[in-house]
C-alpha cells in the first residue's frame, strides 16, 4: 500500500464515521432536522466546523461520549496506522485527511425529508452554459430584512412550458429562461405557475453539478400547502436531484412579481456595440477603480452619430455602434454592477427607468439607473446633416 493509498483509506474510514455521527444526530435532534429542512436538506462540513456553528452544537448535544470511561471513542485502523478520538473530532479529521488523500470537491451531509405535499410531477431542465448560469448568484441580495430576495426563484409555467430562473437584489434583476422571447410577457390569468426558492449556495451547487455531469437537472414539484401552523405557504416545494444528492427549495415568503417591474421594450432604444469593440469596452470598464456601488458612468448615444460615449469623472471613452443613433439618449449606470456583466449592448429608456443590458450570461439583465445623469457636450457630439439643418431653418 502506497502512502497515498493509505491516506485515502484513512480518509474513507473517517468519512464513514462522520456520516454515522451526522445520521445519529439527524435521528435524535428535531431542531437539526428542522434546520436541514429549512436549508435545502444539505450542509457542508465547513458549516459544521466553523466557529460558533449552530449545526455543530446540535450534533454535539446528541453525540454520546464519556471523557472518563471513553464510551463512544472512535478508532480508525489502516495498515500500521491507528488513531482513536472523540466522535465530534471526526469532522476536523475528515478535512485534514481529505487534503492528504487529494480528494476533490466539497464534503456535504444531506437529509432527505419526507415531503407532505401533493406531488405534481417532475421536469428536466438543461442549463445551456452552467458556468455562466452560476453567475446569476451575483444578482441575489444579502438582506436580513428581506430574506426572500436572498434566493434564486425557479418559476415553471406548466401551461405555456416557460421556465425562468430569476434573481434580484432590488437594484438589478437577472433572468435565465428557456424561452427568452416571452420573458417580458405577463402570464395569462389561467396559467398554472409553480414557484420555488433556492438559496445562493444551493444554486451554485446545482450549476456545478450540471457542468460536471453535462446533463439536465431533474426538479421534482410538490404543490404548496399549509405549514405546521396552518398558514398557506407562499411558494411551492421543489427538489433538485443531483445524482445521489437532493436539494430542497426553501420557504422565505412570497417573491415579488418580477414581471411587473420590467420596462416596455417599445419605450426604449436599442444600441449594439460593434463586435470588434465589445472586448475593448469591457476591458476599459473593468479597470476603472471605484469605491462605492453608486460610482457611475454616463452612457450616451447621440443623434446622427455611430459612436457611444462612456463618461466617468474627467475620463471619456468612445466605442463604435453597429448603426447611427436617431436620437440623443443615455443613462447613468453603476460601474461595479456593470463590471460584473459581459455587456455588448444596451436598451436605454426614453423617459427614465431601468436599463436592459445585453449580457452574455443572462437572457435578461435589468439595472436600475443611478441618479445624476447628464448629457455631455451635446452640440459637439451630435452629427447634424445638411438636410436636417435646412429642415430646421425652414421650420423656423
C-alpha positions as a Markdown table, in Angstrom:
| # | Residue | x | y | z |
|---|---|---|---|---|
| 1 | Unk | 0.0 | 0.0 | 0.0 |
| 2 | Unk | 1.5 | 3.4 | -1.0 |
| 3 | Unk | 1.3 | 6.4 | 1.3 |
| 4 | Unk | -1.4 | 7.9 | -0.9 |
| 5 | Unk | -3.5 | 4.7 | -0.9 |
| 6 | Unk | -3.1 | 4.6 | 2.9 |
| 7 | Unk | -4.2 | 8.2 | 3.3 |
| 8 | Unk | -7.2 | 7.6 | 1.0 |
| 9 | Unk | -8.2 | 4.6 | 3.1 |
| 10 | Unk | -7.9 | 6.6 | 6.3 |
| 11 | Unk | -10.0 | 9.4 | 4.7 |
| 12 | Unk | -12.8 | 7.0 | 3.7 |
| 13 | Unk | -12.9 | 5.5 | 7.2 |
| 14 | Unk | -13.0 | 8.9 | 8.8 |
| 15 | Unk | -15.7 | 10.0 | 6.3 |
| 16 | Unk | -17.9 | 6.9 | 7.1 |
| 17 | Unk | -17.7 | 7.7 | 10.9 |
| 18 | Unk | -18.6 | 11.4 | 10.2 |
| 19 | Unk | -21.7 | 10.2 | 8.3 |
| 20 | Unk | -22.6 | 7.9 | 11.1 |
| 21 | Unk | -22.3 | 10.7 | 13.7 |
| 22 | Unk | -24.3 | 13.1 | 11.5 |
| 23 | Unk | -27.0 | 10.5 | 10.8 |
| 24 | Unk | -27.3 | 9.7 | 14.5 |
| 25 | Unk | -27.8 | 13.5 | 15.2 |
| 26 | Unk | -30.5 | 13.7 | 12.5 |
| 27 | Unk | -32.4 | 10.8 | 14.1 |
| 28 | Unk | -32.2 | 12.3 | 17.6 |
| 29 | Unk | -32.4 | 16.1 | 17.2 |
| 30 | Unk | -35.7 | 17.6 | 15.9 |
| 31 | Unk | -34.0 | 21.1 | 15.7 |
| 32 | Unk | -31.3 | 19.7 | 13.4 |
| 33 | Unk | -34.0 | 18.1 | 11.1 |
| 34 | Unk | -35.8 | 21.5 | 11.0 |
| 35 | Unk | -32.6 | 23.3 | 10.2 |
| 36 | Unk | -31.8 | 20.9 | 7.4 |
| 37 | Unk | -35.3 | 21.2 | 6.0 |
| 38 | Unk | -35.1 | 25.0 | 6.0 |
| 39 | Unk | -31.7 | 25.0 | 4.3 |
| 40 | Unk | -32.3 | 22.7 | 1.3 |
| 41 | Unk | -31.5 | 19.5 | 3.1 |
| 42 | Unk | -27.8 | 19.9 | 2.7 |
| 43 | Unk | -24.9 | 21.2 | 4.9 |
| 44 | Unk | -21.2 | 21.4 | 4.2 |
| 45 | Unk | -18.5 | 20.3 | 6.5 |
| 46 | Unk | -17.3 | 23.9 | 6.7 |
| 47 | Unk | -20.7 | 24.9 | 8.0 |
| 48 | Unk | -20.3 | 22.3 | 10.8 |
| 49 | Unk | -16.7 | 23.2 | 11.8 |
| 50 | Unk | -16.8 | 27.0 | 11.6 |
| 51 | Unk | -16.6 | 29.0 | 14.8 |
| 52 | Unk | -19.8 | 29.1 | 16.9 |
| 53 | Unk | -21.6 | 26.8 | 14.5 |
| 54 | Unk | -25.2 | 26.1 | 15.4 |
| 55 | Unk | -25.1 | 22.8 | 13.5 |
| 56 | Unk | -22.0 | 21.6 | 15.4 |
| 57 | Unk | -23.8 | 22.4 | 18.7 |
| 58 | Unk | -26.9 | 20.5 | 17.7 |
| 59 | Unk | -24.8 | 17.4 | 16.6 |
| 60 | Unk | -22.7 | 17.6 | 19.7 |
| 61 | Unk | -25.6 | 17.6 | 22.2 |
| 62 | Unk | -26.9 | 14.2 | 20.9 |
| 63 | Unk | -23.5 | 12.6 | 20.3 |
| 64 | Unk | -22.6 | 10.3 | 23.2 |
| 65 | Unk | -19.0 | 10.4 | 24.6 |
| 66 | Unk | -17.8 | 9.9 | 28.1 |
| 67 | Unk | -14.5 | 11.5 | 28.8 |
| 68 | Unk | -13.8 | 9.3 | 31.8 |
| 69 | Unk | -14.9 | 5.8 | 30.6 |
| 70 | Unk | -14.1 | 6.7 | 26.9 |
| 71 | Unk | -17.5 | 5.3 | 25.9 |
| 72 | Unk | -18.2 | 6.4 | 22.3 |
| 73 | Unk | -14.5 | 6.7 | 21.4 |
| 74 | Unk | -13.9 | 6.1 | 17.7 |
| 75 | Unk | -11.0 | 4.3 | 16.2 |
| 76 | Unk | -9.6 | 4.1 | 12.7 |
| 77 | Unk | -7.0 | 1.4 | 11.8 |
| 78 | Unk | -5.4 | 1.2 | 8.4 |
| 79 | Unk | -2.3 | -0.9 | 7.9 |
| 80 | Unk | 0.1 | 0.2 | 10.6 |
| 81 | Unk | -1.8 | 3.3 | 11.3 |
| 82 | Unk | -4.2 | 3.5 | 14.4 |
| 83 | Unk | -6.0 | 6.6 | 15.7 |
| 84 | Unk | -8.6 | 7.0 | 18.4 |
| 85 | Unk | -10.6 | 10.1 | 19.0 |
| 86 | Unk | -13.8 | 11.5 | 20.5 |
| 87 | Unk | -16.6 | 11.3 | 17.9 |
| 88 | Unk | -17.0 | 15.1 | 17.5 |
| 89 | Unk | -13.4 | 15.4 | 16.4 |
| 90 | Unk | -14.1 | 13.4 | 13.3 |
| 91 | Unk | -15.2 | 16.5 | 11.2 |
| 92 | Unk | -11.9 | 18.2 | 11.6 |
| 93 | Unk | -10.0 | 15.0 | 11.0 |
| 94 | Unk | -12.0 | 14.4 | 7.8 |
| 95 | Unk | -11.0 | 17.8 | 6.5 |
| 96 | Unk | -7.3 | 17.1 | 7.4 |
| 97 | Unk | -7.2 | 13.7 | 5.7 |
| 98 | Unk | -9.1 | 14.9 | 2.7 |
| 99 | Unk | -6.1 | 17.1 | 1.8 |
| 100 | Unk | -3.7 | 14.2 | 2.3 |
| 101 | Unk | -5.9 | 11.9 | 0.2 |
| 102 | Unk | -6.0 | 14.5 | -2.5 |
| 103 | Unk | -9.8 | 14.1 | -2.7 |
| 104 | Unk | -11.6 | 16.7 | -4.8 |
| 105 | Unk | -14.8 | 18.6 | -4.2 |
| 106 | Unk | -16.6 | 19.8 | -1.1 |
| 107 | Unk | -17.9 | 17.5 | 1.6 |
| 108 | Unk | -21.6 | 17.6 | 2.2 |
| 109 | Unk | -24.0 | 15.9 | 4.6 |
| 110 | Unk | -27.6 | 15.5 | 3.5 |
| 111 | Unk | -31.1 | 14.9 | 5.0 |
| 112 | Unk | -33.9 | 13.8 | 2.8 |
| 113 | Unk | -37.2 | 15.0 | 4.4 |
| 114 | Unk | -40.4 | 13.3 | 3.6 |
| 115 | Unk | -42.4 | 15.8 | 1.7 |
| 116 | Unk | -46.0 | 16.0 | 3.0 |
| 117 | Unk | -47.3 | 17.8 | -0.1 |
| 118 | Unk | -49.1 | 16.7 | -3.2 |
| 119 | Unk | -46.6 | 15.5 | -5.9 |
| 120 | Unk | -47.4 | 17.3 | -9.2 |
| 121 | Unk | -44.7 | 15.9 | -11.4 |
| 122 | Unk | -41.1 | 16.4 | -12.4 |
| 123 | Unk | -39.3 | 18.4 | -15.2 |
| 124 | Unk | -35.8 | 18.0 | -16.7 |
| 125 | Unk | -34.1 | 21.4 | -17.1 |
| 126 | Unk | -31.0 | 21.9 | -19.2 |
| 127 | Unk | -28.6 | 24.8 | -18.5 |
| 128 | Unk | -27.0 | 25.6 | -21.8 |
| 129 | Unk | -24.0 | 27.2 | -20.1 |
| 130 | Unk | -23.9 | 26.2 | -16.4 |
| 131 | Unk | -20.7 | 28.2 | -15.7 |
| 132 | Unk | -22.4 | 31.4 | -16.9 |
| 133 | Unk | -25.7 | 30.5 | -15.2 |
| 134 | Unk | -23.8 | 30.2 | -11.9 |
| 135 | Unk | -23.1 | 34.0 | -12.1 |
| 136 | Unk | -26.9 | 34.6 | -11.6 |
| 137 | Unk | -26.0 | 34.4 | -7.9 |
| 138 | Unk | -24.3 | 37.8 | -8.3 |
| 139 | Unk | -27.7 | 39.3 | -8.6 |
| 140 | Unk | -29.0 | 37.8 | -5.3 |
| 141 | Unk | -29.5 | 40.1 | -2.4 |
| 142 | Unk | -27.9 | 39.8 | 1.1 |
| 143 | Unk | -30.7 | 41.3 | 3.1 |
| 144 | Unk | -31.7 | 40.2 | 6.6 |
| 145 | Unk | -34.9 | 42.3 | 6.3 |
| 146 | Unk | -36.0 | 40.7 | 3.0 |
| 147 | Unk | -34.8 | 37.1 | 3.1 |
| 148 | Unk | -36.9 | 36.1 | 0.2 |
| 149 | Unk | -34.6 | 38.2 | -2.1 |
| 150 | Unk | -31.6 | 36.2 | -0.9 |
| 151 | Unk | -32.7 | 33.3 | -3.2 |
| 152 | Unk | -32.9 | 32.4 | -6.8 |
| 153 | Unk | -36.5 | 31.9 | -7.9 |
| 154 | Unk | -37.4 | 29.0 | -10.1 |
| 155 | Unk | -40.7 | 29.6 | -11.9 |
| 156 | Unk | -42.3 | 26.9 | -14.1 |
| 157 | Unk | -45.3 | 27.8 | -16.2 |
| 158 | Unk | -47.0 | 24.4 | -16.7 |
| 159 | Unk | -49.4 | 25.9 | -19.2 |
| 160 | Unk | -47.0 | 27.5 | -21.6 |
| 161 | Unk | -43.9 | 25.5 | -20.8 |
| 162 | Unk | -41.9 | 28.6 | -19.9 |
| 163 | Unk | -39.2 | 28.1 | -17.3 |
| 164 | Unk | -37.4 | 31.1 | -15.7 |
| 165 | Unk | -34.7 | 31.4 | -13.1 |
| 166 | Unk | -34.8 | 34.9 | -11.5 |
| 167 | Unk | -32.5 | 36.7 | -9.1 |
| 168 | Unk | -32.8 | 40.3 | -7.9 |
| 169 | Unk | -31.5 | 42.5 | -5.1 |
| 170 | Unk | -33.8 | 45.4 | -5.8 |
| 171 | Unk | -31.3 | 47.3 | -7.9 |
| 172 | Unk | -30.7 | 44.7 | -10.6 |
| 173 | Unk | -32.7 | 41.8 | -11.9 |
| 174 | Unk | -31.3 | 38.8 | -13.9 |
| 175 | Unk | -33.3 | 36.1 | -15.7 |
| 176 | Unk | -32.2 | 32.9 | -17.4 |
| 177 | Unk | -35.1 | 31.4 | -19.5 |
| 178 | Unk | -35.8 | 28.5 | -21.8 |
| 179 | Unk | -37.9 | 31.0 | -23.9 |
| 180 | Unk | -36.2 | 34.5 | -23.8 |
| 181 | Unk | -38.8 | 35.9 | -26.2 |
| 182 | Unk | -41.6 | 35.6 | -23.6 |
| 183 | Unk | -39.6 | 36.8 | -20.6 |
| 184 | Unk | -41.3 | 40.3 | -20.7 |
| 185 | Unk | -44.7 | 38.8 | -21.5 |
| 186 | Unk | -47.1 | 38.8 | -18.5 |
| 187 | Unk | -48.6 | 35.4 | -17.6 |
| 188 | Unk | -52.2 | 34.7 | -18.6 |
| 189 | Unk | -54.7 | 34.5 | -15.7 |
| 190 | Unk | -55.4 | 30.9 | -16.4 |
| 191 | Unk | -51.7 | 29.9 | -16.5 |
| 192 | Unk | -50.7 | 27.3 | -13.8 |
| 193 | Unk | -47.4 | 28.6 | -12.5 |
| 194 | Unk | -45.2 | 26.9 | -9.8 |
| 195 | Unk | -42.6 | 28.8 | -7.9 |
| 196 | Unk | -39.7 | 27.7 | -5.6 |
| 197 | Unk | -36.8 | 29.4 | -3.9 |
| 198 | Unk | -33.2 | 28.0 | -3.9 |
| 199 | Unk | -30.5 | 29.6 | -1.7 |
| 200 | Unk | -27.5 | 31.2 | -3.3 |
| 201 | Unk | -25.1 | 28.4 | -2.4 |
| 202 | Unk | -27.7 | 25.8 | -3.5 |
| 203 | Unk | -27.9 | 27.5 | -6.9 |
| 204 | Unk | -24.2 | 27.3 | -7.2 |
| 205 | Unk | -24.2 | 23.6 | -6.4 |
| 206 | Unk | -26.9 | 23.0 | -9.0 |
| 207 | Unk | -24.9 | 24.8 | -11.6 |
| 208 | Unk | -21.7 | 22.9 | -10.6 |
| 209 | Unk | -23.4 | 19.6 | -10.9 |
| 210 | Unk | -24.9 | 20.5 | -14.3 |
| 211 | Unk | -21.4 | 21.4 | -15.5 |
| 212 | Unk | -19.7 | 18.3 | -14.3 |
| 213 | Unk | -22.5 | 15.8 | -15.1 |
| 214 | Unk | -23.1 | 17.5 | -18.5 |
| 215 | Unk | -26.8 | 16.6 | -18.2 |
| 216 | Unk | -30.2 | 18.0 | -17.4 |
| 217 | Unk | -31.3 | 18.5 | -13.8 |
| 218 | Unk | -34.5 | 16.9 | -12.7 |
| 219 | Unk | -36.7 | 19.1 | -10.5 |
| 220 | Unk | -39.5 | 17.3 | -8.6 |
| 221 | Unk | -42.5 | 19.6 | -8.0 |
| 222 | Unk | -44.8 | 19.5 | -4.9 |
| 223 | Unk | -47.7 | 21.8 | -4.7 |
| 224 | Unk | -47.8 | 24.3 | -1.8 |
| 225 | Unk | -49.9 | 23.5 | 1.2 |
| 226 | Unk | -50.4 | 24.6 | 4.8 |
| 227 | Unk | -47.4 | 24.8 | 7.1 |
| 228 | Unk | -47.2 | 23.4 | 10.6 |
| 229 | Unk | -49.1 | 26.4 | 12.0 |
| 230 | Unk | -51.9 | 26.1 | 9.4 |
| 231 | Unk | -50.8 | 29.0 | 7.2 |
| 232 | Unk | -50.7 | 28.6 | 3.5 |
| 233 | Unk | -47.2 | 28.5 | 2.1 |
| 234 | Unk | -46.2 | 31.3 | -0.3 |
| 235 | Unk | -44.2 | 29.1 | -2.7 |
| 236 | Unk | -44.3 | 25.5 | -3.8 |
| 237 | Unk | -41.7 | 22.9 | -2.9 |
| 238 | Unk | -39.2 | 21.6 | -5.5 |
| 239 | Unk | -36.4 | 19.1 | -5.1 |
| 240 | Unk | -33.3 | 19.4 | -7.3 |
| 241 | Unk | -32.0 | 15.9 | -7.9 |
| 242 | Unk | -28.2 | 15.9 | -8.2 |
| 243 | Unk | -27.2 | 12.3 | -8.6 |
| 244 | Unk | -27.4 | 10.7 | -5.1 |
| 245 | Unk | -27.9 | 14.2 | -3.5 |
| 246 | Unk | -31.2 | 16.1 | -3.4 |
| 247 | Unk | -31.6 | 19.8 | -2.6 |
| 248 | Unk | -34.9 | 21.0 | -1.3 |
| 249 | Unk | -36.2 | 24.5 | -2.1 |
| 250 | Unk | -36.8 | 26.9 | 0.8 |
| 251 | Unk | -39.7 | 28.8 | 2.3 |
| 252 | Unk | -38.9 | 32.5 | 2.8 |
| 253 | Unk | -42.1 | 34.3 | 1.8 |
| 254 | Unk | -43.5 | 35.5 | -1.5 |
| 255 | Unk | -41.1 | 36.5 | -4.2 |
| 256 | Unk | -42.2 | 39.9 | -5.8 |
| 257 | Unk | -44.0 | 39.9 | -9.1 |
| 258 | Unk | -40.8 | 40.4 | -11.1 |
| 259 | Unk | -42.5 | 40.7 | -14.4 |
| 260 | Unk | -44.4 | 43.8 | -13.2 |
| 261 | Unk | -41.1 | 45.8 | -12.9 |
| 262 | Unk | -39.8 | 45.1 | -16.4 |
| 263 | Unk | -39.9 | 48.1 | -18.7 |
| 264 | Unk | -41.8 | 48.2 | -22.0 |
| 265 | Unk | -39.2 | 47.5 | -24.7 |
| 266 | Unk | -41.2 | 49.7 | -27.1 |
| 267 | Unk | -40.3 | 52.7 | -24.9 |
| 268 | Unk | -36.6 | 52.0 | -25.2 |
| 269 | Unk | -33.9 | 52.4 | -27.8 |
| 270 | Unk | -31.5 | 49.6 | -28.5 |
| 271 | Unk | -27.8 | 50.1 | -29.2 |
| 272 | Unk | -25.4 | 47.3 | -30.1 |
| 273 | Unk | -21.7 | 47.8 | -29.9 |
| 274 | Unk | -19.6 | 46.8 | -32.9 |
| 275 | Unk | -18.4 | 43.2 | -32.4 |
| 276 | Unk | -14.8 | 44.5 | -32.7 |
| 277 | Unk | -15.3 | 47.0 | -29.8 |
| 278 | Unk | -17.1 | 44.8 | -27.3 |
| 279 | Unk | -14.0 | 43.4 | -25.6 |
| 280 | Unk | -12.3 | 46.8 | -25.5 |
| 281 | Unk | -15.2 | 48.4 | -23.8 |
| 282 | Unk | -15.4 | 45.6 | -21.2 |
| 283 | Unk | -11.7 | 45.7 | -20.6 |
| 284 | Unk | -11.7 | 49.5 | -20.1 |
| 285 | Unk | -14.6 | 49.4 | -17.7 |
| 286 | Unk | -13.0 | 46.5 | -15.7 |
| 287 | Unk | -10.0 | 48.7 | -14.9 |
| 288 | Unk | -12.0 | 51.7 | -13.6 |
| 289 | Unk | -11.4 | 51.9 | -9.9 |
| 290 | Unk | -14.5 | 52.7 | -7.8 |
| 291 | Unk | -15.1 | 53.0 | -4.1 |
| 292 | Unk | -18.9 | 52.7 | -4.0 |
| 293 | Unk | -21.7 | 50.9 | -5.8 |
| 294 | Unk | -23.0 | 54.4 | -6.6 |
| 295 | Unk | -20.0 | 55.4 | -8.6 |
| 296 | Unk | -21.4 | 55.5 | -12.0 |
| 297 | Unk | -20.7 | 56.0 | -15.7 |
| 298 | Unk | -22.8 | 58.0 | -18.1 |
| 299 | Unk | -23.5 | 56.0 | -21.2 |
| 300 | Unk | -24.8 | 58.2 | -24.1 |
| 301 | Unk | -25.7 | 57.8 | -27.8 |
| 302 | Unk | -26.0 | 61.0 | -29.9 |
| 303 | Unk | -28.3 | 61.8 | -32.8 |
| 304 | Unk | -26.7 | 61.1 | -36.1 |
| 305 | Unk | -23.6 | 59.5 | -34.6 |
| 306 | Unk | -22.5 | 55.9 | -34.6 |
| 307 | Unk | -20.3 | 56.5 | -31.5 |
| 308 | Unk | -21.4 | 55.7 | -28.0 |
| 309 | Unk | -19.7 | 57.6 | -25.2 |
| 310 | Unk | -18.7 | 56.4 | -21.7 |
| 311 | Unk | -18.2 | 59.4 | -19.4 |
| 312 | Unk | -16.8 | 58.9 | -15.9 |
| 313 | Unk | -15.5 | 61.9 | -13.9 |
| 314 | Unk | -12.9 | 63.5 | -16.3 |
| 315 | Unk | -12.5 | 60.5 | -18.5 |
| 316 | Unk | -14.3 | 59.7 | -21.7 |
| 317 | Unk | -14.1 | 56.5 | -23.8 |
| 318 | Unk | -15.8 | 56.0 | -27.1 |
| 319 | Unk | -16.8 | 52.9 | -29.0 |
| 320 | Unk | -18.5 | 52.2 | -32.3 |
| 321 | Unk | -22.1 | 51.3 | -32.6 |
| 322 | Unk | -23.5 | 48.9 | -35.2 |
| 323 | Unk | -25.6 | 51.7 | -36.6 |
| 324 | Unk | -26.0 | 55.5 | -36.1 |
| 325 | Unk | -28.5 | 56.7 | -33.5 |
| 326 | Unk | -31.6 | 58.7 | -34.5 |
| 327 | Unk | -31.9 | 60.2 | -31.0 |
| 328 | Unk | -29.7 | 61.6 | -28.3 |
| 329 | Unk | -30.3 | 59.4 | -25.2 |
| 330 | Unk | -28.5 | 57.9 | -22.3 |
| 331 | Unk | -28.4 | 56.7 | -18.7 |
| 332 | Unk | -26.2 | 56.6 | -15.7 |
| 333 | Unk | -25.2 | 53.1 | -14.6 |
| 334 | Unk | -23.4 | 51.7 | -11.6 |
| 335 | Unk | -19.8 | 50.8 | -12.6 |
| 336 | Unk | -19.5 | 48.0 | -10.0 |
| 337 | Unk | -22.6 | 46.3 | -11.3 |
| 338 | Unk | -21.8 | 46.8 | -15.0 |
| 339 | Unk | -18.3 | 45.4 | -14.4 |
| 340 | Unk | -19.9 | 42.0 | -13.5 |
| 341 | Unk | -21.7 | 41.8 | -16.8 |
| 342 | Unk | -20.4 | 40.7 | -20.2 |
| 343 | Unk | -22.2 | 43.6 | -21.9 |
| 344 | Unk | -22.4 | 44.1 | -25.6 |
| 345 | Unk | -25.3 | 46.5 | -26.0 |
| 346 | Unk | -27.9 | 48.5 | -24.1 |
| 347 | Unk | -31.7 | 49.2 | -24.2 |
| 348 | Unk | -31.8 | 52.8 | -23.0 |
| 349 | Unk | -35.1 | 54.2 | -21.7 |
| 350 | Unk | -36.6 | 57.3 | -23.4 |
| 351 | Unk | -38.4 | 58.5 | -20.3 |
| 352 | Unk | -36.3 | 57.3 | -17.4 |
| 353 | Unk | -36.4 | 53.9 | -15.6 |
| 354 | Unk | -34.4 | 50.7 | -15.8 |
| 355 | Unk | -31.7 | 49.9 | -18.4 |
| 356 | Unk | -31.7 | 46.5 | -20.0 |
| 357 | Unk | -28.2 | 45.2 | -20.7 |
| 358 | Unk | -27.3 | 42.8 | -23.5 |
| 359 | Unk | -25.5 | 40.4 | -21.2 |
| 360 | Unk | -23.8 | 37.1 | -22.4 |
| 361 | Unk | -24.5 | 35.5 | -19.1 |
| 362 | Unk | -28.3 | 36.0 | -18.9 |
| 363 | Unk | -31.3 | 36.2 | -21.1 |
| 364 | Unk | -32.4 | 39.5 | -19.5 |
| 365 | Unk | -30.4 | 41.8 | -17.2 |
| 366 | Unk | -32.2 | 44.9 | -15.9 |
| 367 | Unk | -30.2 | 47.6 | -14.0 |
| 368 | Unk | -31.8 | 50.4 | -12.2 |
| 369 | Unk | -30.2 | 53.8 | -13.1 |
| 370 | Unk | -28.1 | 55.9 | -10.8 |
| 371 | Unk | -29.3 | 59.5 | -10.3 |
| 372 | Unk | -27.4 | 62.4 | -11.7 |
| 373 | Unk | -27.3 | 61.5 | -15.4 |
| 374 | Unk | -26.4 | 64.4 | -17.8 |
| 375 | Unk | -25.8 | 64.7 | -21.5 |
| 376 | Unk | -22.2 | 65.8 | -22.1 |
| 377 | Unk | -21.2 | 68.2 | -25.0 |
| 378 | Unk | -24.3 | 67.6 | -27.0 |
| 379 | Unk | -23.6 | 70.2 | -29.7 |
| 380 | Unk | -20.1 | 68.8 | -30.3 |
| 381 | Unk | -21.1 | 65.1 | -30.3 |
| 382 | Unk | -24.3 | 65.2 | -32.3 |
| 383 | Unk | -23.9 | 64.8 | -36.0 |
| 384 | Unk | -26.1 | 67.3 | -37.9 |
| 385 | Unk | -26.5 | 66.5 | -41.6 |
| 386 | Unk | -27.1 | 69.3 | -44.1 |
| 387 | Unk | -30.6 | 68.3 | -44.9 |
| 388 | Unk | -31.5 | 68.3 | -41.2 |
| 389 | Unk | -30.1 | 71.8 | -40.8 |
| 390 | Unk | -32.1 | 73.0 | -43.8 |
| 391 | Unk | -35.3 | 71.5 | -42.4 |
| 392 | Unk | -34.7 | 73.2 | -39.1 |
| 393 | Unk | -34.2 | 76.6 | -40.8 |
| 394 | Unk | -37.4 | 76.1 | -42.9 |
| 395 | Unk | -39.3 | 75.2 | -39.8 |
| 396 | Unk | -38.0 | 78.3 | -38.0 |
